[in-house]
């Protein structure tokens, strides 16, 4: 019998450490991959097409929608983001734990389509702590930080729709909790 992999949906407001947590889990486990999302936003310094994201024009992205090439997609902060289906299918068929690091709207679509997916919401210790994290990054204007906080309020209101909620106030503890969730879910599926 062939082991099928696992789809893990990981969502959190901007500044909660999704990428940091995911990267640490990858170093801990040998079976994790991230689904590479497509987006219409411009690459940030150091980001590579096909590695961090598939950077698309608006018309290219809309063609992917028309061709049903996306598991989910949403408009976030003025840009399209979506999860190409093919990469997720390939990872799961190889027995890998495929992380979809996506925002709430997209996550809800995936949870509806794939109720067996493991959904985890990463929470900040507090709203004030999240504001401090966003401010200390030094990458956004005060107006953008306020916009991100408004989006965060919307996202935090949906945390209960996820199967698991993990508070990221201690990185090692959060990583350990998520690793345990993955192990438990894989064990359930192997029975």
C-alpha positions as a LaTeX table, in Angstrom:
\begin{tabular}{lrrr}
\hline
Residue & $x$ (\AA) & $y$ (\AA) & $z$ (\AA) \\
\hline
Unk1 & 0.00 & 0.00 & 0.00 \\
Unk2 & 1.35 & 3.40 & $-1.00$ \\
Unk3 & 1.46 & 6.20 & 1.56 \\
Unk4 & $-0.36$ & 9.28 & 0.44 \\
Unk5 & 0.95 & 12.57 & 1.71 \\
Unk6 & $-0.82$ & 15.27 & 3.63 \\
Unk7 & $-2.05$ & 18.74 & 2.77 \\
Unk8 & $-1.48$ & 21.26 & 5.55 \\
Unk9 & $-3.09$ & 24.68 & 5.30 \\
Unk10 & $-1.17$ & 27.26 & 7.31 \\
Unk11 & $-2.65$ & 30.73 & 7.67 \\
Unk12 & $-1.84$ & 33.73 & 9.83 \\
Unk13 & $-1.92$ & 37.50 & 9.63 \\
Unk14 & 1.09 & 39.18 & 8.09 \\
Unk15 & 3.85 & 39.41 & 10.70 \\
Unk16 & 2.95 & 36.24 & 12.65 \\
Unk17 & 5.91 & 34.23 & 11.40 \\
Unk18 & 4.34 & 31.79 & 8.92 \\
Unk19 & 7.47 & 31.54 & 6.81 \\
Unk20 & 9.81 & 31.31 & 9.80 \\
Unk21 & 7.72 & 28.53 & 11.35 \\
Unk22 & 7.48 & 26.66 & 8.05 \\
Unk23 & 11.24 & 26.89 & 7.40 \\
Unk24 & 12.01 & 25.58 & 10.88 \\
Unk25 & 9.58 & 22.67 & 10.42 \\
Unk26 & 11.29 & 21.83 & 7.12 \\
Unk27 & 14.65 & 21.66 & 8.87 \\
Unk28 & 13.10 & 19.39 & 11.51 \\
Unk29 & 11.34 & 17.03 & 9.07 \\
Unk30 & 12.47 & 15.60 & 5.76 \\
Unk31 & 9.01 & 15.21 & 4.25 \\
Unk32 & 7.76 & 18.82 & 3.95 \\
Unk33 & 7.43 & 20.97 & 0.87 \\
Unk34 & 5.67 & 24.24 & 0.25 \\
Unk35 & 3.22 & 24.64 & $-2.56$ \\
Unk36 & 4.54 & 27.48 & $-4.71$ \\
Unk37 & 1.76 & 30.03 & $-5.11$ \\
Unk38 & 1.11 & 32.24 & $-8.10$ \\
Unk39 & 0.70 & 35.99 & $-7.59$ \\
Unk40 & 0.31 & 39.22 & $-9.50$ \\
Unk41 & 2.37 & 41.26 & $-7.03$ \\
Unk42 & 5.92 & 42.26 & $-7.91$ \\
Unk43 & 8.83 & 40.21 & $-6.59$ \\
Unk44 & 10.47 & 41.48 & $-3.40$ \\
Unk45 & 14.23 & 41.70 & $-3.17$ \\
Unk46 & 15.72 & 38.19 & $-3.31$ \\
Unk47 & 12.54 & 36.44 & $-4.48$ \\
Unk48 & 12.81 & 34.17 & $-7.50$ \\
Unk49 & 10.13 & 33.18 & $-10.00$ \\
Unk50 & 9.18 & 29.53 & $-9.57$ \\
Unk51 & 10.89 & 29.33 & $-6.17$ \\
Unk52 & 9.11 & 31.84 & $-3.94$ \\
Unk53 & 6.14 & 32.48 & $-6.23$ \\
Unk54 & 5.14 & 32.18 & $-9.85$ \\
Unk55 & 4.99 & 35.89 & $-10.72$ \\
Unk56 & 2.20 & 36.47 & $-13.22$ \\
Unk57 & 0.60 & 39.40 & $-14.97$ \\
Unk58 & $-3.06$ & 39.98 & $-14.21$ \\
Unk59 & $-4.06$ & 38.55 & $-17.61$ \\
Unk60 & $-1.87$ & 35.44 & $-17.14$ \\
Unk61 & $-3.40$ & 34.85 & $-13.71$ \\
Unk62 & $-6.92$ & 35.30 & $-15.04$ \\
Unk63 & $-6.14$ & 32.72 & $-17.75$ \\
Unk64 & $-5.09$ & 30.27 & $-15.02$ \\
Unk65 & $-8.48$ & 30.88 & $-13.37$ \\
Unk66 & $-10.31$ & 30.33 & $-16.66$ \\
Unk67 & $-8.37$ & 27.10 & $-17.28$ \\
Unk68 & $-9.17$ & 25.73 & $-13.76$ \\
Unk69 & $-5.46$ & 25.48 & $-12.94$ \\
Unk70 & $-5.85$ & 26.80 & $-9.38$ \\
Unk71 & $-6.98$ & 24.99 & $-6.25$ \\
Unk72 & $-7.94$ & 28.35 & $-4.80$ \\
Unk73 & $-7.31$ & 32.00 & $-5.45$ \\
Unk74 & $-8.14$ & 35.31 & $-3.85$ \\
Unk75 & $-7.43$ & 38.99 & $-4.11$ \\
Unk76 & $-5.40$ & 40.17 & $-1.11$ \\
Unk77 & $-4.20$ & 43.73 & $-0.63$ \\
Unk78 & $-4.93$ & 44.48 & $-4.30$ \\
Unk79 & $-3.12$ & 41.47 & $-5.78$ \\
Unk80 & $-4.19$ & 37.99 & $-6.88$ \\
Unk81 & $-2.74$ & 35.00 & $-5.04$ \\
Unk82 & $-3.51$ & 31.38 & $-5.87$ \\
Unk83 & $-2.42$ & 27.78 & $-5.47$ \\
Unk84 & $-1.67$ & 25.85 & $-8.68$ \\
Unk85 & $-3.25$ & 22.39 & $-8.46$ \\
Unk86 & $-0.50$ & 20.40 & $-10.21$ \\
Unk87 & 2.24 & 21.02 & $-7.64$ \\
Unk88 & 0.01 & 20.00 & $-4.73$ \\
Unk89 & $-1.07$ & 16.78 & $-6.47$ \\
Unk90 & 2.54 & 15.86 & $-7.28$ \\
Unk91 & 3.72 & 16.40 & $-3.69$ \\
Unk92 & 0.89 & 14.42 & $-2.09$ \\
Unk93 & 1.28 & 11.54 & $-4.55$ \\
Unk94 & 4.95 & 11.29 & $-3.48$ \\
Unk95 & 3.91 & 10.95 & 0.17 \\
Unk96 & 5.05 & 14.44 & 1.14 \\
Unk97 & 3.52 & 16.91 & 3.58 \\
Unk98 & 2.53 & 19.76 & 1.27 \\
Unk99 & 2.08 & 23.10 & 3.03 \\
Unk100 & $-0.28$ & 25.65 & 1.56 \\
Unk101 & 0.73 & 28.91 & 3.23 \\
Unk102 & $-2.31$ & 30.90 & 2.24 \\
Unk103 & $-4.63$ & 33.61 & 3.48 \\
Unk104 & $-8.04$ & 33.03 & 5.05 \\
Unk105 & $-10.23$ & 33.40 & 1.95 \\
Unk106 & $-8.20$ & 30.86 & $-0.01$ \\
Unk107 & $-7.92$ & 28.55 & 2.98 \\
Unk108 & $-11.69$ & 28.46 & 3.40 \\
Unk109 & $-12.08$ & 27.47 & $-0.26$ \\
Unk110 & $-9.54$ & 24.66 & 0.12 \\
Unk111 & $-11.13$ & 23.45 & 3.39 \\
Unk112 & $-14.48$ & 23.29 & 1.58 \\
Unk113 & $-13.06$ & 21.37 & $-1.39$ \\
Unk114 & $-10.69$ & 19.17 & 0.63 \\
Unk115 & $-12.18$ & 18.58 & 4.10 \\
Unk116 & $-9.37$ & 16.12 & 4.93 \\
Unk117 & $-6.75$ & 18.86 & 4.65 \\
Unk118 & $-5.20$ & 19.78 & 8.01 \\
Unk119 & $-5.88$ & 23.44 & 8.75 \\
Unk120 & $-3.69$ & 25.37 & 11.20 \\
Unk121 & $-4.05$ & 29.04 & 12.13 \\
Unk122 & $-0.94$ & 30.68 & 13.58 \\
Unk123 & $-1.90$ & 33.33 & 16.11 \\
Unk124 & 0.13 & 36.25 & 17.47 \\
Unk125 & 0.38 & 36.45 & 21.27 \\
Unk126 & $-1.73$ & 39.64 & 21.10 \\
Unk127 & $-2.88$ & 42.31 & 18.69 \\
Unk128 & $-0.39$ & 44.78 & 20.23 \\
Unk129 & 2.43 & 42.30 & 19.71 \\
Unk130 & 1.43 & 41.91 & 16.05 \\
Unk131 & 1.46 & 45.70 & 15.58 \\
Unk132 & 4.96 & 45.86 & 17.10 \\
Unk133 & 6.19 & 43.05 & 14.81 \\
Unk134 & 4.86 & 44.78 & 11.70 \\
Unk135 & 6.31 & 48.15 & 12.75 \\
Unk136 & 9.73 & 46.74 & 13.60 \\
Unk137 & 10.17 & 45.18 & 10.14 \\
Unk138 & 10.70 & 48.64 & 8.69 \\
Unk139 & 9.34 & 47.58 & 5.29 \\
Unk140 & 5.93 & 49.29 & 5.35 \\
Unk141 & 4.64 & 52.83 & 5.71 \\
Unk142 & 2.40 & 53.64 & 8.71 \\
Unk143 & $-0.58$ & 53.59 & 6.32 \\
Unk144 & 0.34 & 50.12 & 5.06 \\
Unk145 & 0.80 & 48.86 & 8.63 \\
Unk146 & $-2.71$ & 50.10 & 9.47 \\
Unk147 & $-4.05$ & 48.37 & 6.36 \\
Unk148 & $-2.29$ & 45.14 & 7.36 \\
Unk149 & $-3.74$ & 45.43 & 10.89 \\
Unk150 & $-7.23$ & 45.86 & 9.43 \\
Unk151 & $-6.71$ & 42.74 & 7.32 \\
Unk152 & $-5.33$ & 40.95 & 10.40 \\
Unk153 & $-8.50$ & 41.77 & 12.36 \\
Unk154 & $-10.56$ & 40.15 & 9.58 \\
Unk155 & $-8.28$ & 37.08 & 9.52 \\
Unk156 & $-8.20$ & 36.67 & 13.31 \\
Unk157 & $-12.00$ & 36.63 & 13.32 \\
Unk158 & $-11.81$ & 33.44 & 11.18 \\
Unk159 & $-9.25$ & 31.53 & 13.27 \\
Unk160 & $-11.95$ & 29.30 & 14.78 \\
Unk161 & $-12.80$ & 27.86 & 11.36 \\
Unk162 & $-9.40$ & 26.08 & 11.40 \\
Unk163 & $-9.01$ & 22.65 & 12.97 \\
Unk164 & $-6.00$ & 23.82 & 15.00 \\
Unk165 & $-4.86$ & 27.16 & 16.41 \\
Unk166 & $-1.25$ & 27.60 & 17.51 \\
Unk167 & 0.04 & 30.73 & 19.27 \\
Unk168 & 3.46 & 31.85 & 18.05 \\
Unk169 & 4.83 & 33.54 & 21.15 \\
Unk170 & 7.74 & 31.07 & 21.39 \\
Unk171 & 9.02 & 29.89 & 18.01 \\
Unk172 & 10.36 & 26.52 & 19.18 \\
Unk173 & 7.14 & 25.75 & 21.05 \\
Unk174 & 4.97 & 26.68 & 18.04 \\
Unk175 & 7.12 & 24.54 & 15.73 \\
Unk176 & 6.95 & 21.62 & 18.17 \\
Unk177 & 3.14 & 21.89 & 18.37 \\
Unk178 & 2.75 & 21.93 & 14.59 \\
Unk179 & 5.19 & 19.04 & 14.18 \\
Unk180 & 3.13 & 17.03 & 16.68 \\
Unk181 & $-0.09$ & 17.88 & 14.80 \\
Unk182 & 1.47 & 16.62 & 11.55 \\
Unk183 & 2.71 & 13.40 & 13.18 \\
Unk184 & $-0.73$ & 12.74 & 14.72 \\
Unk185 & $-2.54$ & 13.40 & 11.44 \\
Unk186 & $-0.17$ & 11.16 & 9.46 \\
Unk187 & $-0.60$ & 8.43 & 12.07 \\
Unk188 & $-4.42$ & 8.68 & 11.82 \\
Unk189 & $-4.26$ & 8.31 & 8.05 \\
Unk190 & $-1.95$ & 5.30 & 8.15 \\
Unk191 & $-4.45$ & 3.29 & 10.25 \\
\hline
\end{tabular}
